[in-house]
Short mmCIF file of C-alpha atoms in Angstrom, two decimals:
data_model
loop_
_atom_site.label_atom_id
_atom_site.label_comp_id
_atom_site.label_asym_id
_atom_site.label_seq_id
_atom_site.Cartn_x
_atom_site.Cartn_y
_atom_site.Cartn_z
CA MET A 658 4.21 23.95 21.60
CA PRO A 659 1.15 21.99 22.58
CA ALA A 660 1.50 18.89 24.75
CA VAL A 661 0.72 15.48 23.29
CA ARG A 662 0.20 12.11 24.97
CA ASN A 663 1.45 8.82 23.56
CA ILE A 664 -1.32 6.52 24.74
CA ARG A 665 0.85 3.30 24.31
CA LEU A 666 3.32 4.60 26.86
CA CYS A 667 0.70 5.97 29.29
CA THR A 668 0.62 3.97 32.55
CA LYS A 669 -2.44 5.79 33.91
CA ASP A 670 -0.59 7.28 36.92
CA CYS A 671 -2.48 10.48 35.97
CA MET A 672 -0.03 13.02 37.35
CA CYS A 673 -0.92 15.15 34.32
CA LEU A 674 -4.44 15.55 35.64
CA TYR A 675 -3.11 16.88 38.98
CA VAL A 676 -0.59 19.40 37.56
CA CYS A 677 -2.41 20.77 34.43
CA PRO A 678 -3.50 24.33 35.34
CA SER A 679 -6.10 24.43 32.51
CA GLY A 680 -7.61 20.97 32.65
CA ALA A 681 -6.44 20.13 29.09
CA THR A 682 -5.19 16.69 29.97
CA ASP A 683 -8.48 15.35 31.37
CA THR A 684 -10.43 14.26 28.31
CA GLU A 685 -12.82 11.46 27.45
CA ASN A 686 -10.79 10.34 24.47
CA SER A 687 -7.27 10.55 26.00
CA VAL A 688 -6.19 13.20 23.58
CA ILE A 689 -4.83 16.37 25.21
CA ASP A 690 -7.22 19.26 24.46
CA VAL A 691 -5.07 21.53 22.12
CA GLU A 692 -7.47 24.51 22.71
CA LYS A 693 -7.14 24.34 26.49
CA CYS A 694 -3.40 23.50 26.56
CA ILE A 695 -1.28 26.58 27.63
CA LYS A 696 1.34 25.42 24.99
CA GLY A 697 4.81 25.44 26.43
CA CYS A 698 4.13 25.25 30.21
CA ARG A 699 5.47 21.61 30.32
CA ALA A 700 4.01 20.90 33.77
CA CYS A 701 2.44 17.56 32.50
CA VAL A 702 5.62 16.65 30.57
CA ASP A 703 7.82 16.96 33.66
CA ALA A 704 5.34 15.34 35.96
CA CYS A 705 4.52 12.22 33.94
CA PRO A 706 6.33 9.23 35.43
CA SER A 707 6.26 7.24 32.15
CA GLY A 708 7.54 9.78 29.81
CA ALA A 709 4.24 9.52 27.78
CA ILE A 710 3.77 13.27 27.20
CA SER A 711 5.93 15.50 25.09
CA LEU A 712 5.71 19.06 23.59
CA LEU A 713 5.19 19.22 19.89
CA PRO A 714 7.54 21.63 18.05
CA ASP A 715 5.93 24.66 16.36
CA ALA A 716 8.38 24.49 13.45
CA TYR A 717 10.74 21.89 11.89
CA PRO A 718 14.17 22.49 10.40
CA PRO A 719 14.72 21.38 6.78
CA GLN A 720 15.96 17.78 6.25
CA GLN A 721 19.76 17.37 6.13
CA PRO A 722 20.86 18.22 2.50
CA LYS A 723 21.06 15.28 0.22
CA LYS A 724 23.51 14.65 -2.67
CA GLU A 725 22.11 13.64 -5.99
CA THR A 726 24.43 10.60 -6.19
CA VAL A 727 22.66 9.34 -2.99
CA THR A 728 19.09 10.30 -3.85
CA ASP A 729 19.33 8.73 -7.35
CA ALA A 730 20.59 5.41 -6.01
CA LEU A 731 17.88 5.45 -3.25
CA ARG A 732 15.26 6.36 -5.72
CA LEU A 733 16.16 3.41 -7.97
CA LEU A 734 15.88 1.00 -5.14
CA ALA A 735 12.58 2.50 -4.07
CA ARG A 736 11.32 2.09 -7.74
CA SER A 737 12.22 -1.56 -7.52
CA LYS A 738 10.49 -1.96 -4.22
CA ALA A 739 7.38 -0.20 -5.53
CA ALA A 740 7.43 -2.54 -8.49
CA GLN A 741 7.65 -5.62 -6.16
CA GLU A 742 4.80 -4.17 -4.07
CA LYS A 743 2.61 -4.01 -7.11
CA MET A 744 3.53 -7.47 -8.29
CA THR A 745 2.86 -9.10 -4.86
CA ALA A 746 -0.36 -6.99 -4.45
CA ASP A 747 -1.58 -8.61 -7.76
CA ILE A 748 -0.92 -12.06 -6.30
CA MET A 749 -2.73 -11.02 -3.12
CA GLU A 750 -5.80 -10.50 -5.26
CA SER A 751 -5.54 -13.54 -7.58
CA GLY A 752 -3.51 -16.11 -5.58
CA PRO A 753 -4.97 -19.62 -5.55
CA SER A 754 -5.09 -20.07 -1.79
CA SER A 755 -5.67 -18.05 1.38
CA VAL A 756 -2.14 -18.92 2.40
CA THR A 757 -0.63 -17.62 -0.97
CA ARG A 758 -2.62 -14.47 -0.57
CA GLN A 759 -1.52 -14.09 3.05
CA PHE A 760 2.16 -14.46 2.02
CA ALA A 761 1.77 -12.02 -0.84
CA GLU A 762 0.03 -9.45 1.44
CA ALA A 763 2.99 -9.61 3.83
CA MET A 764 5.41 -9.21 0.99
CA SER A 765 3.45 -6.31 -0.48
CA LYS A 766 3.26 -4.52 2.78
CA SER A 767 6.87 -4.99 3.47
CA ASN A 768 7.83 -3.57 0.04
CA ARG A 769 5.60 -0.43 0.57
CA LEU A 770 7.42 0.23 3.91
CA MET A 771 10.81 -0.17 2.35
CA ALA A 772 9.89 2.11 -0.56
CA GLU A 773 8.54 4.74 1.96
CA ASP A 774 11.72 4.73 3.94
CA LEU A 775 14.02 4.96 0.97
CA LEU A 776 12.02 7.92 -0.45
CA ARG A 777 12.02 9.60 2.99
CA GLU A 778 15.84 9.48 2.91
CA SER A 779 15.97 10.71 -0.66
CA GLY A 780 14.71 14.19 0.44
CA TYR A 781 11.01 13.62 1.12
CA MET A 782 10.97 13.34 4.88
CA LEU A 783 9.39 16.59 5.90
CA PRO A 784 5.74 17.25 4.72
CA GLN A 785 6.42 21.02 5.11
CA SER A 786 9.52 21.03 2.87
CA GLU A 787 10.22 22.99 -0.35
CA GLU A 788 10.57 19.72 -2.21
CA VAL A 789 7.09 18.50 -1.20
CA ARG A 790 5.64 21.95 -1.86
CA GLY A 791 7.15 21.92 -5.29
CA LEU A 792 5.87 18.45 -6.13
CA LEU A 793 2.32 19.39 -5.06
CA GLU A 794 2.44 22.59 -7.01
CA SER A 795 3.52 20.91 -10.17
CA LEU A 796 0.78 18.28 -9.77
CA THR A 797 -1.97 20.81 -9.19
CA LYS A 798 -0.82 22.79 -12.28
CA SER A 799 -0.93 19.85 -14.71
CA PRO A 800 -2.87 17.09 -12.80
CA PRO A 801 -3.19 13.60 -14.21
CA GLU A 802 -6.62 12.31 -15.04
CA GLY A 803 -8.66 11.88 -11.85
CA PHE A 804 -6.04 13.44 -9.58
CA PRO A 805 -7.52 14.76 -6.26
CA THR A 806 -6.49 18.38 -7.02
CA ASP A 807 -8.63 19.72 -4.11
CA ALA A 808 -6.64 17.67 -1.62
CA ALA A 809 -3.35 18.91 -3.01
CA GLU A 810 -4.48 22.53 -2.93
CA LYS A 811 -5.76 22.17 0.63
CA LEU A 812 -2.37 20.67 1.73
CA LEU A 813 -0.56 23.66 0.11
CA ILE A 814 -2.61 25.99 2.30
CA LEU A 815 -2.42 23.93 5.46
CA LEU A 816 1.29 23.15 5.21
CA GLY A 817 2.08 26.82 4.59
CA LYS A 818 0.58 27.56 7.92
CA THR A 819 2.60 24.91 9.98
CA THR A 820 6.09 25.66 8.61
CA MET B 1132 35.68 -22.44 19.37
CA ARG B 1133 34.23 -20.16 16.72
CA LYS B 1134 31.36 -17.60 16.67
CA PHE B 1135 28.77 -17.11 13.91
CA LYS B 1136 26.59 -14.02 13.51
CA CYS B 1137 23.24 -13.75 11.87
CA SER B 1138 23.60 -11.26 9.05
CA ILE B 1139 19.88 -10.31 9.42
CA CYS B 1140 19.49 -9.49 13.12
CA GLY B 1141 22.93 -9.73 14.64
CA PHE B 1142 22.36 -12.80 16.90
CA ILE B 1143 25.58 -14.50 17.70
CA PHE B 1144 25.85 -18.26 17.99
CA GLU B 1145 28.84 -19.44 20.03
CA GLU B 1146 30.01 -23.00 19.57
CA ALA B 1147 31.34 -22.97 23.12
CA ALA B 1148 27.94 -22.14 24.59
CA GLY B 1149 25.77 -23.94 22.22
CA LEU B 1150 21.96 -23.40 22.35
CA PRO B 1151 20.82 -25.89 25.01
CA GLU B 1152 17.16 -24.65 24.79
CA LYS B 1153 17.26 -25.65 21.10
CA GLY B 1154 18.87 -28.97 21.78
CA ILE B 1155 22.35 -27.94 20.71
CA SER B 1156 24.77 -28.76 23.50
CA PRO B 1157 27.82 -26.66 24.31
CA GLY B 1158 30.78 -27.36 22.18
CA THR B 1159 28.77 -28.47 19.11
CA LYS B 1160 30.63 -27.60 15.88
CA TRP B 1161 28.82 -25.31 13.43
CA GLU B 1162 29.13 -27.85 10.65
CA ASP B 1163 27.47 -30.46 12.79
CA ILE B 1164 24.31 -28.36 13.26
CA SER B 1165 21.51 -29.35 10.98
CA ALA B 1166 20.84 -27.36 7.79
CA GLY B 1167 17.33 -26.80 8.98
CA PHE B 1168 18.68 -24.61 11.83
CA VAL B 1169 17.09 -21.13 11.89
CA CYS B 1170 18.06 -18.02 13.85
CA PRO B 1171 16.33 -18.12 17.30
CA TRP B 1172 15.75 -14.34 17.12
CA CYS B 1173 14.57 -13.72 13.60
CA GLY B 1174 14.02 -17.08 11.87
CA ALA B 1175 16.76 -16.52 9.19
CA SER B 1176 18.15 -19.78 7.73
CA LYS B 1177 21.60 -21.23 8.60
CA THR B 1178 23.03 -19.81 5.36
CA ALA B 1179 22.39 -16.32 6.67
CA PHE B 1180 25.04 -16.78 9.28
CA VAL B 1181 28.70 -15.68 8.76
CA GLU B 1182 31.62 -16.52 10.92
CA VAL B 1183 32.79 -13.63 13.26
CA SER B 1184 36.31 -13.00 12.23
CA GLU B 1185 38.89 -11.47 14.67
CA ASN B 1186 40.49 -9.88 11.69
CA VAL B 1187 38.24 -6.92 10.84
CA ALA B 1188 39.89 -6.29 7.51
CA ALA B 1189 38.71 -9.66 6.22
CA THR B 1190 35.03 -8.60 6.69
CA VAL B 1191 35.24 -5.54 4.35
CA PRO B 1192 33.59 -6.53 1.09
CA ALA B 1193 35.76 -6.28 -2.06
CA ILE B 1194 34.86 -3.20 -4.29
CA GLN B 1195 33.55 -4.37 -7.58
CA GLN B 1196 33.90 -2.73 -10.87
CA GLU B 1197 30.69 -0.80 -11.76
CA GLY B 1198 29.22 1.66 -14.17
CA PRO B 1199 27.63 4.96 -13.08
CA VAL B 1200 24.20 4.94 -11.49
CA GLU B 1201 21.52 5.08 -14.15
CA GLN B 1202 19.27 8.02 -14.83
CA VAL B 1203 16.24 8.01 -12.46
CA GLY B 1204 13.94 10.36 -14.36
CA GLU B 1205 10.36 10.93 -13.39
CA PHE B 1206 8.65 9.34 -10.47
CA THR B 1207 6.69 6.21 -11.26
CA VAL B 1208 3.08 5.79 -10.07
CA GLY B 1209 4.19 3.26 -7.51
CA GLU B 1210 6.85 5.58 -6.15
CA LEU B 1211 4.35 8.42 -5.80
CA SER B 1212 1.94 6.34 -3.82
CA ALA B 1213 4.82 5.35 -1.43
CA LEU B 1214 6.08 8.89 -1.37
CA PHE B 1215 2.72 10.34 -0.36
CA SER B 1216 1.83 7.61 2.21
CA ASN B 1217 5.21 8.32 3.72
CA LEU B 1218 4.31 12.02 4.04
CA ALA B 1219 1.04 10.91 5.62
CA LYS B 1220 3.14 9.12 8.23
CA GLY B 1221 5.15 12.25 8.78
CA CYS B 1222 1.94 14.15 9.50
CA GLU B 1223 0.79 11.43 11.88
CA LYS B 1224 3.97 11.79 13.88
CA GLN B 1225 3.42 15.57 14.06
CA HIS B 1226 -0.20 15.11 15.16
CA LEU B 1227 -1.60 16.66 11.98
CA PRO B 1228 -4.68 14.36 11.32
CA GLU B 1229 -6.21 16.53 8.54
CA GLU B 1230 -2.98 16.76 6.58
CA MET B 1231 -2.41 13.06 7.10
CA GLY B 1232 -5.83 12.30 5.62
CA LEU B 1233 -5.17 14.49 2.53
CA PHE B 1234 -1.82 12.93 1.82
CA LEU B 1235 -3.40 9.48 2.15
CA GLN B 1236 -6.04 10.54 -0.37
CA ILE B 1237 -3.31 11.41 -2.84
CA SER B 1238 -1.38 8.17 -2.05
CA ASP B 1239 -4.62 6.12 -2.65
CA TYR B 1240 -5.19 7.85 -5.97
CA TYR B 1241 -1.85 6.59 -7.17
CA ARG B 1242 -2.48 3.13 -5.64
CA SER B 1243 -5.71 2.78 -7.45
CA THR B 1244 -4.03 3.99 -10.75
CA MET B 1245 -1.43 1.30 -10.16
CA HIS B 1246 -4.23 -1.23 -9.51
CA ALA B 1247 -6.20 -0.25 -12.59
CA ALA B 1248 -3.18 -0.89 -14.75
CA SER B 1249 -3.09 -4.54 -13.54
CA ILE B 1250 -6.73 -5.00 -14.12
CA ALA B 1251 -6.42 -3.80 -17.76
CA LYS B 1252 -3.50 -6.18 -18.24
CA PRO B 1253 -4.46 -9.55 -16.66
CA ALA B 1254 -1.55 -11.60 -15.25
CA PRO B 1255 0.20 -13.11 -18.27
CA GLU B 1256 0.39 -16.69 -17.01
CA ASN B 1257 2.40 -17.83 -20.06
CA THR B 1258 5.12 -15.33 -19.38
CA TYR B 1259 5.52 -16.71 -15.81
CA ALA B 1260 5.87 -20.17 -17.16
CA ALA B 1261 8.35 -19.03 -19.83
CA GLU B 1262 10.31 -17.14 -17.24
CA SER B 1263 10.47 -20.19 -14.98
CA GLN B 1264 11.58 -22.45 -17.77
CA ALA B 1265 14.26 -19.86 -18.74
CA ALA B 1266 15.39 -19.77 -15.22
CA MET B 1267 15.71 -23.51 -15.03
CA LYS B 1268 17.69 -23.51 -18.30
CA ASP B 1269 20.38 -21.20 -17.06
CA ASP B 1270 20.69 -22.96 -13.77
CA GLY B 1271 18.44 -20.55 -11.94
CA PRO B 1272 16.94 -21.53 -8.54
CA PRO B 1273 15.86 -25.08 -8.92
CA ALA B 1274 12.10 -25.72 -8.95
CA ALA B 1275 11.37 -22.04 -9.03
CA SER B 1276 8.27 -22.75 -11.02
CA LEU B 1277 6.73 -25.17 -8.41
CA HIS B 1278 4.78 -22.56 -6.52
CA ASP B 1279 5.18 -19.48 -8.67
CA TYR B 1280 1.90 -17.49 -9.14
CA GLY B 1281 4.16 -14.49 -10.13
CA PHE B 1282 6.55 -14.73 -7.21
CA HIS B 1283 9.39 -15.76 -9.49
CA ALA B 1284 9.41 -12.34 -11.19
CA VAL B 1285 9.44 -10.72 -7.72
CA SER B 1286 12.56 -12.90 -6.76
CA GLU B 1287 14.29 -11.71 -9.92
CA LEU B 1288 13.91 -8.02 -9.00
CA LEU B 1289 14.91 -8.73 -5.42
CA ARG B 1290 18.02 -10.56 -6.56
CA GLU B 1291 19.01 -7.46 -8.67
CA ASP B 1292 18.60 -5.23 -5.56
CA LEU B 1293 20.72 -7.48 -3.50
CA SER B 1294 23.43 -8.01 -6.05
CA ASP B 1295 23.57 -4.42 -7.39
CA GLY B 1296 21.20 -1.75 -6.11
CA PHE B 1297 22.21 -1.84 -2.42
CA ALA B 1298 25.94 -1.99 -3.23
CA LYS B 1299 25.67 1.15 -5.30
CA ALA B 1300 23.45 2.97 -2.92
CA ASN B 1301 25.67 1.94 0.04
CA ARG B 1302 28.78 3.23 -1.71
CA ALA B 1303 27.21 6.56 -2.72
CA SER B 1304 25.92 7.16 0.84
CA ALA B 1305 29.11 6.20 2.53
CA ALA B 1306 31.10 8.53 0.18
CA GLU B 1307 28.84 11.44 1.29
CA ARG B 1308 28.80 10.28 4.97
CA ASP B 1309 24.95 10.35 4.75
CA ARG B 1310 24.13 8.30 7.80
CA GLY B 1311 20.37 8.72 7.42
CA ALA B 1312 20.62 7.12 4.03
CA LEU B 1313 22.92 4.43 5.32
CA ARG B 1314 20.42 3.69 8.17
CA ALA B 1315 17.59 3.12 5.67
CA LEU B 1316 19.82 0.93 3.57
CA VAL B 1317 20.99 -1.20 6.54
CA TRP B 1318 17.31 -1.83 7.42
CA SER B 1319 15.95 -2.44 3.91
CA GLU B 1320 18.91 -4.60 2.94
CA LYS B 1321 18.29 -6.94 5.89
CA VAL B 1322 14.62 -6.96 5.30
CA SER B 1323 15.28 -7.82 1.57
CA ARG B 1324 17.71 -10.56 2.31
CA MET B 1325 15.19 -12.14 4.73
CA ALA B 1326 12.43 -11.72 2.10
CA GLY B 1327 14.61 -13.48 -0.49
CA SER B 1328 15.04 -16.39 1.80
CA HIS B 1329 11.24 -16.62 2.43
CA LEU B 1330 10.71 -16.43 -1.37
CA ASP B 1331 13.20 -19.28 -1.98
CA ARG B 1332 11.57 -21.39 0.57
CA TYR B 1333 8.09 -20.71 -0.74
CA ALA B 1334 9.24 -21.67 -4.27
CA ARG B 1335 10.45 -25.04 -2.94
CA GLU B 1336 7.82 -25.80 -0.35
CA GLY B 1337 4.81 -23.57 -1.22
CA ASP B 1338 2.01 -23.11 1.35
CA ALA B 1339 3.59 -25.63 3.71
CA ILE B 1340 5.98 -22.93 5.00
CA LEU B 1341 3.08 -21.20 6.58
CA GLU B 1342 1.39 -24.26 8.09
CA ASN B 1343 0.78 -23.61 11.77
CA THR B 1344 2.82 -20.45 11.37
CA LYS B 1345 1.76 -16.89 11.97
CA VAL B 1346 2.87 -14.01 9.69
CA TYR B 1347 3.95 -10.58 11.00
CA VAL B 1348 5.16 -7.46 9.25
CA CYS B 1349 7.00 -4.81 11.15
CA ASP B 1350 5.22 -1.48 10.77
CA ILE B 1351 8.47 0.43 10.95
CA CYS B 1352 10.99 -1.38 8.68
CA GLY B 1353 8.83 -3.97 6.85
CA PHE B 1354 10.57 -7.06 8.29
CA VAL B 1355 8.52 -10.14 7.62
CA TYR B 1356 8.50 -12.57 10.46
CA LEU B 1357 7.19 -16.13 10.04
CA GLY B 1358 6.73 -17.76 13.37
CA ASN B 1359 4.62 -18.00 16.48
CA ASP B 1360 6.88 -16.60 19.14
CA LEU B 1361 7.50 -12.94 18.26
CA PRO B 1362 10.84 -11.53 19.49
CA GLU B 1363 10.60 -8.85 22.10
CA VAL B 1364 11.86 -6.31 19.58
CA CYS B 1365 12.02 -6.29 15.74
CA PRO B 1366 15.25 -8.15 14.88
CA VAL B 1367 16.00 -5.49 12.23
CA CYS B 1368 15.03 -2.07 13.53
CA LYS B 1369 14.56 -2.97 17.27
CA VAL B 1370 11.12 -1.40 17.66
CA PRO B 1371 9.03 -3.09 20.41
CA ASN B 1372 7.05 -5.93 19.00
CA TYR B 1373 3.65 -4.31 19.50
CA LYS B 1374 4.50 -2.49 16.33
CA MET B 1375 4.67 -5.75 14.40
CA THR B 1376 1.30 -6.38 12.81
CA GLN B 1377 -0.10 -9.85 12.24
CA ILE B 1378 -1.29 -10.58 8.73
CA GLY B 1379 -4.39 -12.83 8.73
CA ARG B 1380 -5.74 -15.20 6.09
CA ARG B 1381 -8.52 -14.06 3.81
#
């Protein structure tokens, strides 16, 4: 359970520097040194006055089970949002004015975010899940043309380790 | 004295209190407020407001007749790109930078596949024109063709989501008490409704709607905010506004 710092919450009171027994919190890039961190000692977490440090879990439980009636309905909405993302992305490239393109870019980004969230709730929240593993395995077995098989295979190895 | 609630962000306007800072004095009747009134929190139009009823039963929407949810089948290229970029975000939250990069690589592969498809098939301008004419014939949104560039087709899909997709998904999720799904639906339905109102305004007024106005998108829920004074938190998902990213002009 290594400690991690959320730099946006950090108010530079630096209690973590004083309490860390291994010097892991004092780094030039503000990221707590995972190698040095004692993992689980929580001295910095408890001392931080702004709640900017937390312990990262070693494992994650599976996502709450999803019913097919729910995931089907969410998937259809996500599909529509993905289609709208693509349509607005096309306008973003070919729109006649910088304002049109700006508006299209905002709409495109918005649709991507909604599609992501709907898919997350349709059973694809956890990167280490069986569902994701199954999807990656099927894609590496019969990859579409140009698919980055190396990346998928590497993920299968890495994610197997962190479950 | 009545109260009206913004259906997008939940802001409540009370006739008794008015909005003196916007020049609306206490006691002003809702119908006497100009049609150009926008929600002071999220910028939604006056039509997005609904009267707050003391009678809770009256606010429950009537259940419509509907068929079963259609078959979903395989993931589309667009869905896969979003699915993998979402997993990249999951890895970012778990502080797994290498895994995040790999998921992004897969997401980008699908994004470029999607993009290549639109290069191969250039935007069919005649279709847009035909669609706009058809829309005007069956009393569609007036002047939808004025500033189209393809936005009309987007509006059509969005209208279907709002009239059909969300209702079905909400019903299915409520029946299973899937509160995670309901949460995502509450957010995206609000974001969609607001996007619909932006698209309607754009169809009528074109680039003028963004004159002297900044554009922000919430990194968390996708809410599109048009305005110069960002609210403290996102009106939809309530994340602090440093997570609302400004979209520049290129």
